[in-house]
Structure formats: C-alpha cells, structure tokens
Short mmCIF file of C-alpha atoms in Angstrom, two decimals:
data_model
loop_
_atom_site.label_atom_id
_atom_site.label_comp_id
_atom_site.label_asym_id
_atom_site.label_seq_id
_atom_site.Cartn_x
_atom_site.Cartn_y
_atom_site.Cartn_z
CA MET W 1 216.89 45.01 168.99
CA ALA W 2 216.04 42.95 166.05
CA HIS W 3 215.46 45.78 163.68
CA ALA W 4 219.06 46.85 163.80
CA MET W 5 220.17 43.57 162.38
CA VAL W 6 219.79 44.61 158.77
CA THR W 7 219.62 48.39 158.24
CA LEU W 8 218.76 50.44 155.19
CA ASP W 9 222.47 51.69 155.22
CA MET W 10 223.64 48.05 155.05
CA ILE W 11 221.37 47.35 152.08
CA LYS W 12 222.57 50.49 150.31
CA GLU W 13 226.15 49.51 151.04
CA ALA W 14 225.37 46.06 149.51
CA ARG W 15 223.91 47.78 146.43
CA ASN W 16 227.18 49.72 145.84
CA ARG W 17 229.24 46.43 146.15
CA LEU W 18 226.94 44.75 143.70
CA LYS W 19 227.26 47.43 141.02
CA GLY W 20 228.64 45.87 137.80
CA VAL W 21 228.31 42.46 139.36
CA ALA W 22 224.56 41.72 139.87
CA GLN W 23 222.12 42.95 137.39
CA GLU W 24 219.14 45.13 138.28
CA THR W 25 216.70 42.55 136.81
CA ALA W 26 213.69 43.57 134.91
CA ILE W 27 210.13 44.05 136.48
CA MET W 28 207.64 43.09 134.04
CA GLN W 29 203.89 43.55 134.03
CA SER W 30 201.95 40.34 133.19
CA THR W 31 198.57 40.77 131.52
CA SER W 32 197.62 37.20 131.71
CA LEU W 33 198.37 36.95 135.42
CA SER W 34 196.64 40.30 136.07
CA GLN W 35 193.48 39.07 134.39
CA ARG W 36 193.59 35.72 136.06
CA CYS W 37 194.24 37.09 139.62
CA GLY W 38 192.08 40.27 139.41
CA CYS W 39 194.83 42.66 140.46
CA GLU W 40 197.79 44.45 138.71
CA VAL W 41 200.62 41.80 138.74
CA TYR W 42 204.31 42.62 138.22
CA LEU W 43 207.08 39.96 138.09
CA LYS W 44 210.55 40.73 139.44
CA MET W 45 212.55 38.47 137.16
CA GLU W 46 215.49 37.30 139.32
CA ASN W 47 215.49 34.16 137.12
CA PHE W 48 217.41 36.48 134.68
CA GLN W 49 220.07 37.31 137.22
CA ARG W 50 223.68 36.20 136.73
CA THR W 51 223.97 32.52 137.91
CA GLY W 52 220.14 32.32 137.31
CA SER W 53 219.02 33.36 140.77
CA PHE W 54 218.90 36.22 143.33
CA LYS W 55 221.51 34.27 145.54
CA LEU W 56 224.30 35.98 143.79
CA ARG W 57 223.47 39.21 145.56
CA GLY W 58 223.84 37.93 149.19
CA ALA W 59 226.72 35.55 148.45
CA TYR W 60 228.76 38.24 146.60
CA ASN W 61 228.02 40.83 149.33
CA LYS W 62 229.27 38.35 151.90
CA VAL W 63 232.56 37.44 150.18
CA ALA W 64 233.18 41.12 149.28
CA SER W 65 232.75 42.09 152.97
CA LEU W 66 235.34 39.47 154.19
CA THR W 67 238.85 40.51 155.17
CA ASP W 68 241.73 39.43 153.05
CA GLU W 69 242.71 36.98 155.89
CA GLU W 70 239.26 35.36 155.99
CA ARG W 71 239.28 34.97 152.24
CA ALA W 72 242.79 33.49 152.28
CA LEU W 73 241.60 30.66 154.64
CA GLY W 74 239.25 29.53 151.75
CA ILE W 75 235.44 29.68 151.93
CA VAL W 76 232.95 26.94 152.72
CA ALA W 77 229.26 27.08 152.09
CA SER W 78 226.31 24.70 152.11
CA SER W 79 223.60 25.13 149.49
CA ALA W 80 220.71 23.36 147.71
CA GLY W 81 222.19 24.78 144.55
CA ASN W 82 221.72 28.56 143.94
CA HIS W 83 223.80 29.95 146.82
CA ALA W 84 226.53 27.58 145.69
CA GLN W 85 226.78 29.29 142.44
CA GLY W 86 226.75 32.81 143.87
CA VAL W 87 229.56 31.92 146.36
CA ALA W 88 231.57 30.19 143.58
CA LEU W 89 231.30 33.20 141.26
CA ALA W 90 232.27 35.67 144.08
CA ALA W 91 235.18 33.47 145.09
CA LYS W 92 236.40 33.24 141.61
CA GLU W 93 236.27 37.15 141.22
CA TYR W 94 238.29 37.56 144.51
CA GLY W 95 240.65 34.62 143.63
CA CYS W 96 239.96 32.60 146.65
CA LYS W 97 239.15 28.83 147.09
CA ALA W 98 235.60 27.85 147.60
CA THR W 99 234.24 24.47 148.77
CA ILE W 100 230.50 24.03 148.53
CA CYS W 101 228.48 21.19 150.17
CA MET W 102 225.33 20.28 148.35
CA PRO W 103 222.79 17.49 148.82
CA SER W 104 223.66 14.42 146.72
CA ASN W 105 220.35 14.82 144.86
CA ALA W 106 220.89 18.64 143.98
CA PRO W 107 219.93 19.19 140.36
CA LEU W 108 222.77 18.33 138.02
CA SER W 109 222.48 21.76 136.30
CA LYS W 110 223.25 23.46 139.58
CA VAL W 111 226.25 21.15 140.49
CA GLU W 112 227.73 21.61 136.96
CA ALA W 113 227.27 25.43 137.05
CA THR W 114 229.02 25.57 140.53
CA LEU W 115 231.96 23.49 139.21
CA SER W 116 232.19 25.76 136.11
CA TYR W 117 232.99 28.76 138.43
CA GLY W 118 235.97 26.81 139.78
CA ALA W 119 234.57 25.73 143.15
CA ASP W 120 235.04 22.24 144.68
CA VAL W 121 231.68 20.50 145.20
CA VAL W 122 231.14 18.00 148.08
CA LEU W 123 227.90 16.08 147.81
CA SER W 124 226.52 14.99 151.16
CA GLY W 125 223.19 13.39 152.22
CA ASP W 126 219.69 13.88 150.72
CA PHE W 127 218.70 17.15 152.09
CA TYR W 128 219.96 20.63 152.64
CA ALA W 129 220.42 19.88 156.39
CA ASP W 130 222.99 17.11 155.57
CA ALA W 131 225.02 19.54 153.33
CA TYR W 132 224.96 22.12 156.17
CA ASN W 133 226.37 19.60 158.67
CA GLU W 134 229.09 18.56 156.23
CA ALA W 135 230.02 22.23 155.68
CA CYS W 136 230.24 22.80 159.48
CA CYS W 137 232.57 19.75 159.82
CA LEU W 138 234.72 21.09 157.02
CA GLN W 139 234.87 24.54 158.69
CA GLU W 140 236.05 22.92 161.91
CA LYS W 141 238.53 20.63 160.27
CA LYS W 142 240.14 23.02 157.70
CA GLY W 143 239.54 26.39 159.25
CA TYR W 144 237.53 27.66 156.41
CA THR W 145 235.48 30.90 156.59
CA PHE W 146 231.76 29.99 156.46
CA CYS W 147 229.26 31.70 154.24
CA HIS W 148 225.81 30.91 155.49
CA PRO W 149 223.13 30.91 152.78
CA PHE W 150 220.57 32.92 154.73
CA ASP W 151 221.19 33.29 158.46
CA ASP W 152 223.71 36.20 158.16
CA PRO W 153 222.94 39.96 158.16
CA VAL W 154 225.34 40.68 155.31
CA VAL W 155 223.82 38.02 153.15
CA MET W 156 220.31 39.30 153.97
CA ALA W 157 221.41 42.86 153.13
CA GLY W 158 222.60 41.59 149.71
CA GLN W 159 219.19 40.08 149.06
CA GLY W 160 217.54 43.18 150.41
CA THR W 161 218.75 45.21 147.38
CA ILE W 162 215.82 43.50 145.40
CA GLY W 163 213.36 45.35 147.81
CA LEU W 164 215.02 48.74 146.97
CA GLU W 165 214.81 47.90 143.09
CA ILE W 166 211.15 46.88 143.32
CA LEU W 167 210.07 50.08 145.04
CA GLU W 168 212.10 52.32 142.74
CA GLU W 169 210.37 50.79 139.75
CA VAL W 170 206.94 50.25 141.28
CA PRO W 171 206.77 52.89 144.00
CA ASP W 172 203.03 52.42 144.58
CA ALA W 173 203.27 48.66 145.00
CA ASP W 174 200.83 47.40 147.73
CA VAL W 175 202.16 43.80 148.20
CA ILE W 176 205.39 41.99 147.53
CA ILE W 177 205.21 38.16 147.53
CA VAL W 178 208.40 36.23 148.17
CA PRO W 179 209.34 32.54 148.34
CA VAL W 180 210.56 31.49 151.70
CA GLY W 181 213.04 28.67 152.67
CA GLY W 182 215.46 29.62 155.45
CA GLY W 183 214.12 33.16 155.26
CA GLY W 184 217.17 35.14 154.02
CA LEU W 185 215.45 36.55 150.93
CA ILE W 186 212.23 37.65 152.52
CA ALA W 187 214.05 39.10 155.60
CA GLY W 188 216.22 41.21 153.46
CA VAL W 189 213.43 42.26 150.96
CA ALA W 190 211.06 43.04 153.92
CA ALA W 191 213.70 45.07 155.83
CA ALA W 192 214.33 47.17 152.69
CA ALA W 193 210.75 47.48 151.58
CA LYS W 194 209.34 48.39 155.02
CA ALA W 195 212.18 51.03 155.53
CA VAL W 196 211.16 52.70 152.30
CA LYS W 197 207.34 52.14 152.50
CA PRO W 198 206.16 50.98 156.00
CA SER W 199 202.56 50.42 154.63
CA ILE W 200 203.56 47.80 152.15
CA ARG W 201 202.47 44.13 152.72
CA ILE W 202 204.99 41.43 152.56
CA ILE W 203 203.76 37.84 152.04
CA GLY W 204 205.88 34.62 152.13
CA VAL W 205 205.29 31.43 150.35
CA GLN W 206 206.50 28.03 151.28
CA THR W 207 206.05 24.58 149.88
CA ALA W 208 203.44 22.67 151.88
CA ASN W 209 206.01 19.83 151.98
CA MET W 210 208.36 21.72 154.22
CA PRO W 211 206.42 24.63 155.85
CA SER W 212 209.11 25.38 158.48
CA MET W 213 208.78 29.19 158.62
CA GLN W 214 204.99 29.03 158.62
CA GLN W 215 204.98 26.46 161.53
CA SER W 216 207.56 28.44 163.43
CA LEU W 217 205.46 31.61 163.23
CA LYS W 218 202.38 29.72 164.33
CA GLU W 219 204.23 28.26 167.45
CA GLY W 220 206.11 31.46 168.21
CA HIS W 221 209.56 29.81 168.25
CA ILE W 222 211.72 28.08 165.70
CA VAL W 223 210.58 24.49 164.84
CA THR W 224 212.22 21.94 162.59
CA VAL W 225 209.78 20.12 160.08
CA PRO W 226 210.53 16.73 158.64
CA ALA W 227 212.61 16.71 155.45
CA ASN W 228 210.56 16.03 152.36
CA LYS W 229 211.25 16.09 148.64
CA SER W 230 209.96 19.10 146.83
CA LEU W 231 209.95 20.55 143.31
CA ALA W 232 210.92 23.76 145.02
CA ASP W 233 214.33 22.29 146.05
CA GLY W 234 215.66 25.89 146.58
CA ILE W 235 213.32 26.41 149.54
CA ALA W 236 213.15 22.89 151.01
CA VAL W 237 214.66 24.08 154.23
CA GLY W 238 213.58 22.19 157.53
CA THR W 239 214.61 24.88 160.03
CA PRO W 240 214.48 28.60 159.55
CA GLY W 241 217.40 30.73 160.44
CA THR W 242 217.60 32.22 164.03
CA LEU W 243 218.16 35.74 162.69
CA THR W 244 215.83 35.40 159.76
CA PHE W 245 213.01 34.11 162.03
CA GLU W 246 213.32 37.17 164.28
CA MET W 247 213.12 39.40 161.25
CA VAL W 248 210.17 37.52 159.65
CA GLN W 249 208.27 37.83 162.89
CA GLN W 250 208.88 41.58 162.93
CA TYR W 251 208.42 42.51 159.21
CA VAL W 252 206.42 39.80 157.38
CA ASP W 253 202.61 40.05 157.36
CA GLU W 254 201.78 36.45 156.51
CA VAL W 255 203.28 33.11 155.21
CA VAL W 256 201.13 30.78 153.12
CA THR W 257 201.89 27.42 151.44
CA VAL W 258 201.34 25.85 148.02
CA THR W 259 201.27 22.18 147.11
CA GLU W 260 203.64 20.29 144.78
CA SER W 261 200.95 20.08 142.03
CA GLU W 262 200.22 23.87 142.35
CA ILE W 263 204.01 24.53 141.84
CA ALA W 264 204.15 22.17 138.87
CA GLU W 265 201.08 23.75 137.18
CA THR W 266 202.53 27.22 137.76
CA ILE W 267 205.91 26.31 136.23
CA LEU W 268 203.98 25.23 133.07
CA PHE W 269 201.77 28.36 133.19
CA LEU W 270 204.76 30.64 133.36
CA LEU W 271 206.51 28.75 130.55
CA GLU W 272 203.39 28.90 128.33
CA ARG W 273 201.93 32.17 129.15
CA VAL W 274 204.78 34.34 130.41
CA LYS W 275 207.42 32.69 128.16
CA THR W 276 209.80 32.29 130.94
CA ALA W 277 211.50 29.22 132.67
CA VAL W 278 211.29 29.27 136.43
CA GLU W 279 212.46 26.77 138.99
CA GLY W 280 210.08 25.39 141.60
CA ALA W 281 210.91 27.97 144.36
CA GLY W 282 210.52 30.85 141.87
CA ALA W 283 207.13 29.67 140.89
CA CYS W 284 205.69 29.68 144.40
CA PRO W 285 204.61 33.33 144.66
CA VAL W 286 202.69 33.07 141.42
CA ALA W 287 201.29 29.70 142.55
CA ALA W 288 199.98 31.27 145.65
CA MET W 289 198.21 33.98 143.64
CA ILE W 290 196.67 31.78 141.00
CA ASN W 291 195.40 29.39 143.76
CA ASP W 292 193.89 32.10 145.93
CA LYS W 293 196.14 31.54 148.86
CA ILE W 294 196.25 35.22 149.72
CA ASP W 295 193.34 37.44 150.74
CA GLY W 296 192.98 41.07 149.91
CA LEU W 297 194.80 41.25 146.62
CA ALA W 298 191.79 42.37 144.42
CA GLY W 299 192.55 45.65 142.61
CA LYS W 300 196.06 46.00 144.28
CA LYS W 301 199.41 46.44 142.75
CA VAL W 302 201.24 43.11 143.48
CA VAL W 303 204.95 42.20 142.76
CA ALA W 304 205.64 38.53 142.75
CA LEU W 305 209.39 37.76 143.14
CA VAL W 306 210.43 35.18 140.57
CA SER W 307 213.60 34.12 142.51
CA GLY W 308 215.36 31.76 140.13
CA GLY W 309 215.37 29.93 136.79
CA ASN W 310 217.74 27.06 137.48
CA ILE W 311 215.38 24.20 136.78
CA ASP W 312 216.59 20.82 135.47
CA VAL W 313 215.62 20.29 131.86
CA ASN W 314 214.50 16.71 132.69
CA MET W 315 212.29 18.21 135.34
CA ILE W 316 210.66 20.66 132.87
CA ASP W 317 210.05 17.64 130.43
CA ARG W 318 208.15 15.83 133.17
CA ILE W 319 206.24 18.85 134.26
CA ILE W 320 205.19 19.68 130.69
CA ASN W 321 204.01 15.96 130.20
CA ASN W 322 202.14 15.94 133.43
CA GLY W 323 200.56 19.33 132.61
CA LEU W 324 199.54 18.12 129.07
CA VAL W 325 197.83 14.96 130.56
CA LYS W 326 196.04 17.06 133.29
CA SER W 327 194.73 19.53 130.76
CA TRP W 328 193.53 16.79 128.34
CA ARG W 329 195.99 17.76 125.71
CA ARG W 330 197.59 14.39 125.76
CA ILE W 331 195.84 11.14 126.53
CA TYR W 332 196.53 7.47 126.62
CA LEU W 333 193.90 5.28 125.07
CA ASP W 334 193.50 1.48 125.48
CA VAL W 335 191.26 -0.54 123.07
CA ILE W 336 190.96 -4.22 122.26
CA VAL W 337 190.22 -4.77 118.54
CA GLN W 338 189.88 -7.82 116.19
CA ASP W 339 193.17 -8.95 114.90
CA ARG W 340 192.45 -8.84 111.19
CA PRO W 341 193.48 -6.56 108.20
CA HIS W 342 192.34 -2.91 108.04
CA VAL W 343 190.99 -2.81 111.60
CA LEU W 344 194.08 -0.83 112.86
CA SER W 345 193.96 1.41 109.88
CA THR W 346 190.26 2.04 110.45
CA LEU W 347 190.95 2.90 114.13
CA THR W 348 193.83 5.30 113.33
CA GLY W 349 191.71 6.86 110.54
CA LEU W 350 188.90 7.60 112.98
CA ILE W 351 191.29 9.22 115.39
CA SER W 352 192.96 11.38 112.65
CA ASP W 353 189.47 12.37 111.34
CA THR W 354 188.75 14.09 114.62
CA ASN W 355 191.96 16.05 114.13
CA ALA W 356 193.85 14.27 117.00
CA ASN W 357 197.48 13.34 116.45
CA ILE W 358 198.74 9.95 117.23
CA LEU W 359 202.24 10.24 118.89
CA SER W 360 202.81 6.50 119.44
CA ILE W 361 201.10 3.19 119.10
CA TRP W 362 201.64 -0.20 120.60
CA HIS W 363 199.81 -3.44 119.91
CA ASP W 364 200.19 -6.64 121.92
CA ARG W 365 198.72 -10.10 121.30
CA SER W 366 200.34 -11.78 124.22
CA GLN W 367 198.27 -10.42 127.24
CA ARG W 368 196.75 -13.14 129.23
CA ASP W 369 193.27 -11.73 129.35
CA ILE W 370 192.91 -11.23 125.54
CA GLU W 371 190.99 -13.82 123.52
CA VAL W 372 192.37 -15.47 120.49
CA GLY W 373 191.73 -13.43 117.46
CA TYR W 374 191.94 -10.05 119.26
CA VAL W 375 194.79 -7.64 119.89
CA HIS W 376 195.33 -5.01 122.57
CA VAL W 377 196.18 -1.53 121.15
CA SER W 378 197.62 1.34 123.28
CA LEU W 379 197.83 4.84 121.76
CA GLU W 380 199.42 7.97 122.99
CA ILE W 381 197.54 10.92 121.42
CA GLU W 382 197.77 14.66 121.30
CA THR W 383 194.44 16.36 121.61
CA MET W 384 192.97 19.90 122.06
CA GLY W 385 191.33 19.70 125.38
CA GLU W 386 188.59 17.91 127.35
CA LYS W 387 185.76 18.58 124.79
CA HIS W 388 187.91 17.22 121.96
CA VAL W 389 188.68 14.07 124.02
CA LYS W 390 185.03 13.44 124.76
CA ASN W 391 184.12 13.77 121.07
CA LEU W 392 186.96 11.50 120.09
CA HIS W 393 185.94 8.93 122.72
CA GLN W 394 182.25 8.94 121.61
CA THR W 395 183.30 8.59 117.97
CA LEU W 396 185.37 5.51 118.69
CA ILE W 397 182.51 3.91 120.69
CA ASP W 398 180.04 4.71 117.99
CA HIS W 399 182.21 2.80 115.47
CA GLY W 400 182.50 -0.21 117.60
CA PHE W 401 185.91 0.55 119.31
CA PRO W 402 185.21 0.37 123.16
CA ALA W 403 188.22 2.61 124.08
CA VAL W 404 189.36 3.30 127.63
CA ILE W 405 190.99 6.56 128.41
CA LYS W 406 193.83 6.22 131.02
#
C-alpha cells in the first residue's frame, strides 16, 4: 500500500537524526499578507534553514541512514542546487566523498555554496533531467551510492519533519501550501500533516512553465512536460517521482500553478513587505495566495511554506528593476528638444520640480530621424507611482516637451 511508504514513525526518526543539524525554523505571522488575502497567513521560513533551504532535512536524513559501506563508496546526487548543498554538508559531516551533478545554468550562488562544503560539482546540460542522467551514469561507472533529491522515502521523511513543526506551532492550521517540483517536499509534509490532523488541506503550487505534477494528476499517470526555463529553478522538474506521485495522489488536495511574472512580483513583495529574500520556488505558495489561485481560504488559518532563499543576487536586481518599472516607480522618458542653451536645464528643472529624481540622462544628436537643430534626450527617472507619472508627463507636455514614456 502507498500509505506505508513514509510513516509517521519514519518522520519522527528523521527528526531525531536532524536534532542539532537542521534548525526548527521560525513560523511567522504576516499582517500584510493576511490583510491582502483575507485569511490568517503564517509563513514557515525554511529560507532561514542551514544551506538556505529545506533540502538539508531530506539529504542529511538520507546520508545519515546509509551504512558505512554505502558511504565509503562515495555519494552521487543530482540537483538544481539546493539538494546539492544538503548532500554536500551531510557528506562533509560524515567524512565521505560527494559528487553532485547540476545543470550548467544552475545559479552561481548554489554552485559555489556546494563547492564550499567540499563536494565535487559536475555541470551537465541545461535542465535538471540532464543532471540526473549524468548522475546515473556516474553511479554506474564509479559504483557511487545515489541520493535522489525527491523520489526516496527516507528523503521524503526528512522533508516531512516540516509538517510536524508546522502543526506543533499552529495546531489549528486549516491549510498548508507547498511548492512542488518532483514532489518530495509535499509528499513528506502531507504524510506528516495528515497523520497528525487528517482534516488539514494540503495544496501544491507549481510554475506554469513546468506543471508536471499537475498534469500527471489530471491524466491519472505520470507525464513528462517539456523543459522550460523558470525563475523557480528549484521546482523546474519535468517528471514527478514515481513514489512521490503516488503519495501526492493519496494525500494532496489540489495542485495549482503560478506564472513567471506572478513569481517575480511575489519575490519583490516578500522583499519589500515581509523583509525576506526568497528564491523563485519559495515564493510560489505566496504567489498562489496573492493571485487568488486557491479557493476557500477566506477566514482560514493558512501556512505558506517558504522553501528556500538561495536566489542569485543578479536575479534579485533584475526582479527589483522589473518591479519598479511595472509599479510606475521607475520610468524611461524619451523627448526631442531644441539643441540650444538652457533647454536641457529647463527640462531637468521641470522634472525635479515635480519631485521626481533623475537617475541617468543621455542625449544624442546623431539619430537618423532627428532634424538639424534638435537633440534626442532619454531619461531614467525615479517616481512615486502612476499618478505621479501622469502629473509629470502632463507638466512636460504643458511646457512644450512632447515626452514619450517607454
């Protein structure tokens, strides 16, 4: 029977193994999210876990459960980044060799962190599936012990310890929302939570770019979806696990999806309002709530699992810029003005009089479609929102500067 795959006893055993290794991360109530979503929202902050993600729990539990002989062979794992760090840290603690296969475009921060724990990193292909195939080849060639990132009962039991922690701290929780890639996290959390409180709802969230678990549930059997790039690299998995799929079918109430722009906006929202840095996968549960993807949450106690915080700093920079432009807090203005003294200072003076801040300015006389005696000016401007931008635009037009907002 499927239900015996990950038992409450296995999860409790994992918890004992993880004592002093994994932190029991904070569960924090979010007023801004509660107001926005119309329910009582708690965030389980696994982005504050050692290695920056929940993956340490399952990876460490797996390495700890191996025999001395299995560890002596060396460990191989495939990972989009977070499982890699968990396995590397566990291998270091047990003094065994670890080789981790990751996609060649894995975030640099995740690759460097994995190396820092002393593991060897092999970069292979563009997607998780490529890294997995490489790990399987190495296992065959070198006789390593394989640590699967999700399709393994011992790994799932490790992730399930989160379910126990949530219900100890918020025993009257009605719903737990969990990111879903291969399904190891949600399978473990659901097994733990439903064992303790059978009435609880468990909702999974995937990126719409790779909705493999959602599609598999719809069709009643495991399907593989095409590989796509996603901000949520941690859950960009094309094929669910065999064991995880069985458990998700049994324990999970629903799987919904969020788009890339919804994920980006949520990363920015969490950074600005909740003061926490979250990677794409970790933002998915909150993105689903903010964008009304889940029915029946009104007035309920909801725990969103923030699974990890290992986001590339370059990515944060892009997401912030994109968010500022979308919310009219940064605009790009184009205007053609007469090329004579004081015109530029008049233009910049008008802009600063409206309390907008000029970040950069270019002017260019050499464009083909500009008449002699005129100059093309581009400005990057910091503003205070859509209303402010409209006032600024109108002011410029009123003073003879026909500006175009890009």
